[in-house]
Coordinates of C-alpha atoms and ligand atoms in Angstrom, one line a residue:
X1 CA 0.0 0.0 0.0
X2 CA 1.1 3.1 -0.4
X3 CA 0.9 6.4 2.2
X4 CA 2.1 9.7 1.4
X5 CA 3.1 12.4 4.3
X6 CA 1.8 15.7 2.8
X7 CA 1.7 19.2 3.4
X8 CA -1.7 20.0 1.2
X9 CA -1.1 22.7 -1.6
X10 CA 2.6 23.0 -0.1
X11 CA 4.9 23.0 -3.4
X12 CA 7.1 20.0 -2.7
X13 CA 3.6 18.1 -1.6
X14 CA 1.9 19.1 -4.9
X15 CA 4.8 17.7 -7.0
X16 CA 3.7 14.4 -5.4
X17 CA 0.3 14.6 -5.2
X18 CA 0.7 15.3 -8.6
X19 CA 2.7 12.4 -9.7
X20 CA 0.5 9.9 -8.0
X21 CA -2.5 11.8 -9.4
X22 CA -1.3 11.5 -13.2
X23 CA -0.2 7.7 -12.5
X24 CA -3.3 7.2 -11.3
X25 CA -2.0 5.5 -8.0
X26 CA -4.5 5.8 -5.3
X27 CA -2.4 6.4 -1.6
X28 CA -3.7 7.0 2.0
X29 CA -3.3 10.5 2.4
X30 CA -1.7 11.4 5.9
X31 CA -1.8 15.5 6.0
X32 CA 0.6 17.6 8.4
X33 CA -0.1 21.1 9.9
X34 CA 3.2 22.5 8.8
X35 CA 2.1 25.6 10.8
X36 CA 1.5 23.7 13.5
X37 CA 4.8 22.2 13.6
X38 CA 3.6 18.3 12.7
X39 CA 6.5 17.7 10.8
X40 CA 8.6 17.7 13.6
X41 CA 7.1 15.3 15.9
X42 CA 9.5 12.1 16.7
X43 CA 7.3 9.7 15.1
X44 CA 7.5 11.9 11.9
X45 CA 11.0 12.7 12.2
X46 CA 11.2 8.7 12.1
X47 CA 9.8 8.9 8.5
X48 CA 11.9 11.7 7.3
X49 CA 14.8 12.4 9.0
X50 CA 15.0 16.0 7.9
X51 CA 11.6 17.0 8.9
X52 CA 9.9 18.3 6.1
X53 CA 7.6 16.7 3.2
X54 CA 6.5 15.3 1.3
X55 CA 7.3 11.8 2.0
X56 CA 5.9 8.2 0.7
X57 CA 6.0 5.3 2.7
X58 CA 5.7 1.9 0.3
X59 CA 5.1 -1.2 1.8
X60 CA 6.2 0.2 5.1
X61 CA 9.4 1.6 3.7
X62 CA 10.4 5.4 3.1
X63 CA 11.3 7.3 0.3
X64 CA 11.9 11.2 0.9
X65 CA 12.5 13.9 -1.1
X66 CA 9.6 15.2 -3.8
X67 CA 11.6 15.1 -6.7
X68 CA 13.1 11.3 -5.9
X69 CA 9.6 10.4 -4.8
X70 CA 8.5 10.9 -8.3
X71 CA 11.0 9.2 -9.8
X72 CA 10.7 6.6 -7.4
X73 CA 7.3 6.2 -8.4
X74 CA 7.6 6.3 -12.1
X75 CA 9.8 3.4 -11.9
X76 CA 7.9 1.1 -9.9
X77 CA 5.2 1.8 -11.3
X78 CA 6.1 1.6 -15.1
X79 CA 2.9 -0.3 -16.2
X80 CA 1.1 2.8 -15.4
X81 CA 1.4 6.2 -17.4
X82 CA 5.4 6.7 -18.1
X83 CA 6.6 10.0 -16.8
X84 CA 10.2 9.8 -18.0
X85 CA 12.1 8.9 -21.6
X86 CA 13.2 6.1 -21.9
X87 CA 16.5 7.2 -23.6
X88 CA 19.4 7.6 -21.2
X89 CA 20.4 11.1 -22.3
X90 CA 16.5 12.3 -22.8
X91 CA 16.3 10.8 -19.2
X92 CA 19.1 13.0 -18.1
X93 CA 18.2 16.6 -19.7
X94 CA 14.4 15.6 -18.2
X95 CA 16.4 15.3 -14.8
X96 CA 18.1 19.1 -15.5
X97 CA 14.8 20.2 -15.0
X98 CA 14.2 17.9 -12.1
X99 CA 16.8 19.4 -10.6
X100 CA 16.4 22.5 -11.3
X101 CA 12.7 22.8 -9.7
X102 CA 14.6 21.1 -6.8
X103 CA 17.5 23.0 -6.6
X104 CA 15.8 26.8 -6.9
X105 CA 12.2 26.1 -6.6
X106 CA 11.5 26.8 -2.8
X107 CA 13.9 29.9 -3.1
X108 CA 11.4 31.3 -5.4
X109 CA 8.1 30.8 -3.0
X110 CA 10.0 31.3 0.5
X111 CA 10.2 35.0 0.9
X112 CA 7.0 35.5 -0.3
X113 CA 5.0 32.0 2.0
X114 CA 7.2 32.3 5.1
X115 CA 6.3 35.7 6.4
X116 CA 3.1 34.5 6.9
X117 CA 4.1 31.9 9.4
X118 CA 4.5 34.7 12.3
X119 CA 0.9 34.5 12.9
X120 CA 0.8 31.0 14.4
X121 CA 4.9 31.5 16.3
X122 CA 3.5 34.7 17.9
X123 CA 0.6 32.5 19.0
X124 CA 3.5 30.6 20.9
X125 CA 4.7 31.3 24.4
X126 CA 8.5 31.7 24.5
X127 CA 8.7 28.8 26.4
X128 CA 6.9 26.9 23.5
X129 CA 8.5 28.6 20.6
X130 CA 11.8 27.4 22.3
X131 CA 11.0 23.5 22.6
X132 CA 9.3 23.6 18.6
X133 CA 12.8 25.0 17.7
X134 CA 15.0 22.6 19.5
X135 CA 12.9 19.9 17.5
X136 CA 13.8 21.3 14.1
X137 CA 16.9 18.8 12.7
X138 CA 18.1 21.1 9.8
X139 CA 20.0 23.9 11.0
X140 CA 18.8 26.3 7.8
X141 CA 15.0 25.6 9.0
X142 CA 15.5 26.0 12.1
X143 CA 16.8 29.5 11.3
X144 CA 14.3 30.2 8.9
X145 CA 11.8 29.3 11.7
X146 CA 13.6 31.4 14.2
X147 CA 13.5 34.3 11.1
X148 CA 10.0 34.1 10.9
X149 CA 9.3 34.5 14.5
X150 CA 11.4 37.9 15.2
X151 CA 9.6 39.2 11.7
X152 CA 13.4 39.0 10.0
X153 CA 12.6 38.9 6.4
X154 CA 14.0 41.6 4.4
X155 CA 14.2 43.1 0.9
X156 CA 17.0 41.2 0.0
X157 CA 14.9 37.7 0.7
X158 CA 12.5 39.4 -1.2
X159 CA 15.2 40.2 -4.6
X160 CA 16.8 36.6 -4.0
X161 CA 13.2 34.9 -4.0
X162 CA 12.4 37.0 -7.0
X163 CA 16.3 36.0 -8.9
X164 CA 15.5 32.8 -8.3
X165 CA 11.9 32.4 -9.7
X166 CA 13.5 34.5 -12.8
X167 CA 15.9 32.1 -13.5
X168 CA 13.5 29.7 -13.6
X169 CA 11.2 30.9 -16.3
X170 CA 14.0 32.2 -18.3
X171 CA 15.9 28.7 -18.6
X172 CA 12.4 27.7 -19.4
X173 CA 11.4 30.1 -21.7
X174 CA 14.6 29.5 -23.7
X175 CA 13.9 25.3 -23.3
X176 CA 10.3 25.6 -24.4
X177 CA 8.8 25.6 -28.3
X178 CA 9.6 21.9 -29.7
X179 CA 6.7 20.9 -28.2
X180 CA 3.8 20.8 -25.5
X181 CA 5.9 20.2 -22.5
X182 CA 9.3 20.9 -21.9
X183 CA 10.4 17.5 -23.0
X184 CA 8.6 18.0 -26.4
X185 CA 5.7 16.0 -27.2
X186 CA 6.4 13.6 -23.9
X187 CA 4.6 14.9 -21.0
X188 CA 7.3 13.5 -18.4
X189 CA 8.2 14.4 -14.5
X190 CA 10.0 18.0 -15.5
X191 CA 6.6 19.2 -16.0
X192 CA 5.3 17.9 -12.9
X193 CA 8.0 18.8 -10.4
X194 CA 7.6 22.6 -11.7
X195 CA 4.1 23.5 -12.6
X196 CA 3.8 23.9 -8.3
X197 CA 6.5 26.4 -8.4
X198 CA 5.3 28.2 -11.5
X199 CA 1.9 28.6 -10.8
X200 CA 3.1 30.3 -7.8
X201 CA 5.3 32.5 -10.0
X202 CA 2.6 33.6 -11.7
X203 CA 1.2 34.9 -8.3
X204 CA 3.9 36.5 -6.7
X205 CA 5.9 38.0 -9.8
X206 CA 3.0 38.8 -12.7
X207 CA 5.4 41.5 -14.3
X208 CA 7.9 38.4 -15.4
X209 CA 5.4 35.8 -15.6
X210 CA 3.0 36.9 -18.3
X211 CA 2.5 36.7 -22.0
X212 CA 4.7 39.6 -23.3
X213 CA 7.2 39.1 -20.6
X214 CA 7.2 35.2 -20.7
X215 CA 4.3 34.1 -23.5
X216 CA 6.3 30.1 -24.1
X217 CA 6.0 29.7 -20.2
X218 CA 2.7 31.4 -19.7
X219 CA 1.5 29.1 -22.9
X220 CA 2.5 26.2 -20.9
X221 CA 1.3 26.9 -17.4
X222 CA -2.0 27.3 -19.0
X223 CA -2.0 24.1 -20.9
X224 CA -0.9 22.9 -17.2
X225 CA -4.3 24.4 -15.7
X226 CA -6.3 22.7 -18.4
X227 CA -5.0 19.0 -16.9
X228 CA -7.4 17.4 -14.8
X229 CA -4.7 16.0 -12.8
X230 CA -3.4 19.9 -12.0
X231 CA -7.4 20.4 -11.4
X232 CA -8.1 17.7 -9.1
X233 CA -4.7 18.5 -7.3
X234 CA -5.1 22.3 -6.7
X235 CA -9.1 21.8 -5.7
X236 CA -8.0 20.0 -2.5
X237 CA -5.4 20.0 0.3
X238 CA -6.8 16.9 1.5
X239 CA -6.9 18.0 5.3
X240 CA -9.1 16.1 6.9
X241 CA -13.0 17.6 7.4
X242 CA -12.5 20.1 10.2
X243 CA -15.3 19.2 13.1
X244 CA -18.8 21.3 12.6
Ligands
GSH1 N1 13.9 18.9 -1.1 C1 12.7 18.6 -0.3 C2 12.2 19.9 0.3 C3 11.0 19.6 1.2 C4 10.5 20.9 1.8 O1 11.2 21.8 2.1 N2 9.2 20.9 2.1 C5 8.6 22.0 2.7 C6 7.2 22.2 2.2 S1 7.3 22.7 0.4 C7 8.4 21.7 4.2 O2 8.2 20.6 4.7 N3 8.5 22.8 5.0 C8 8.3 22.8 6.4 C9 9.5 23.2 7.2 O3 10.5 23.4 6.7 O4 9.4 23.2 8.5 C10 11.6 18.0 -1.2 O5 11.5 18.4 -2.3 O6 11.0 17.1 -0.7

């Protein structure tokens, strides 16, 4: 059976969500309160080490990480829909685009989400804010955590959140135009592990993400909207029904 440790419309979660959607895999759906701190608990931590999601569990075994999760997936599952080329080098410019959604994605989003975590640390004593801290295994989170509570974001977050999304829609705006999706005519995992981060672009930086500034990538987020995988996906965070 498989399980998958989520965030709801949390990027790294949608790239999952996603994958398993398109595959047409069904999963029990286990949903974390990121602002709550539920991916720090010690029985989560036991999944995934680092503390964050998304993460799978197959069979009782873990797989972290959104962008191995999916290929994880695409592999053992091959007899569904095929995400990836089967060509070695096809299979490794796909994975330049995994990557790069791994690698600069969350810059891109941060500065613009993580501000409004302050509402639910000032909800904390300082007692309390110190113990959820000292739970926190990365050192980087736990700094961004401890940012977010004394209100440290700056302009310059903002500028490196914004030179990372641009660098994302300008290697794909050069990349895009043999085809539909960014591997051509194959709809494959590059699209997937992207469209979360994109679709947020389009949100938080409309003068760069539009169709004079950007029209091969705008073209393509849209044709991204249209899939009823993206639809289903984006309709629900899949918290459980809150109690009338
Ligand atoms: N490289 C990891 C990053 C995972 C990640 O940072 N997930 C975020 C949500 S998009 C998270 O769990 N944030 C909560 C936290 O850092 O406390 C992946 O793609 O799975």
């Amino acid at each position: 059976m498989l399980e998958l440790y989520h965030g709801g419309h949390t990027t790294c979660s949608r790239k999952a969500r996603l994958c398993l959607r398109e595959k047409g895999l069904d999963y029990k759906s286990h949903f974390l309160n990121l602002r709550g701190f539920e991916q720090h608990t010690p029985a989560y931590l036991k999944l995934n080490p680092n503390g964050v999601v998304p993460t799978l569990i197959d069979d009782g075994e873990a797989v972290v990480d959104s962008m191995l999760i999916n290929e994880y997936l695409d592999e053992k599952f091959d007899q569904h829909t095929r995400l990836r080329p089967n060509n070695p080098l096809d299979k490794a410019r796909m994975r330049v685009w995994t990557k790069l959604a791994s690698d600069h994605g969350l810059a891109g989003v941060v500065p613009r989400i993580w501000p409004t975590f302050k509402a639910n640390t000032d909800a904390l004593s300082r007692n309390e804010l110190q113990e959820k801290l000292g739970r926190i295994p990365l050192a980087e989170r736990q700094e961004r955590w401890a940012k977010v509570a004394r209100g440290g974001f700056s302009d310059e977050d903002s500028n490196a959140g914004r030179k990372a999304a641009s660098l994302i829609m300008t290697r794909m705006e050069a990349g895009l135009g043999q085809g539909q999706w960014l591997m051509g005519e194959q709809y494959t995992l590059a699209d997937i592990d992207l469209v979360p981060f994109v679709d947020r672009f389009a949100e938080f930086y409309p003068d760069m993400l539009n169709a004079s500034a950007a029209p091969k990538v705008t073209a393509w987020l849209a044709r991204m909207r249209e899939r009823p995988a993206v639809q289903a996906v984006w309709a629900t965070d899949e918290a459980p029904a809150k109690a009338a």
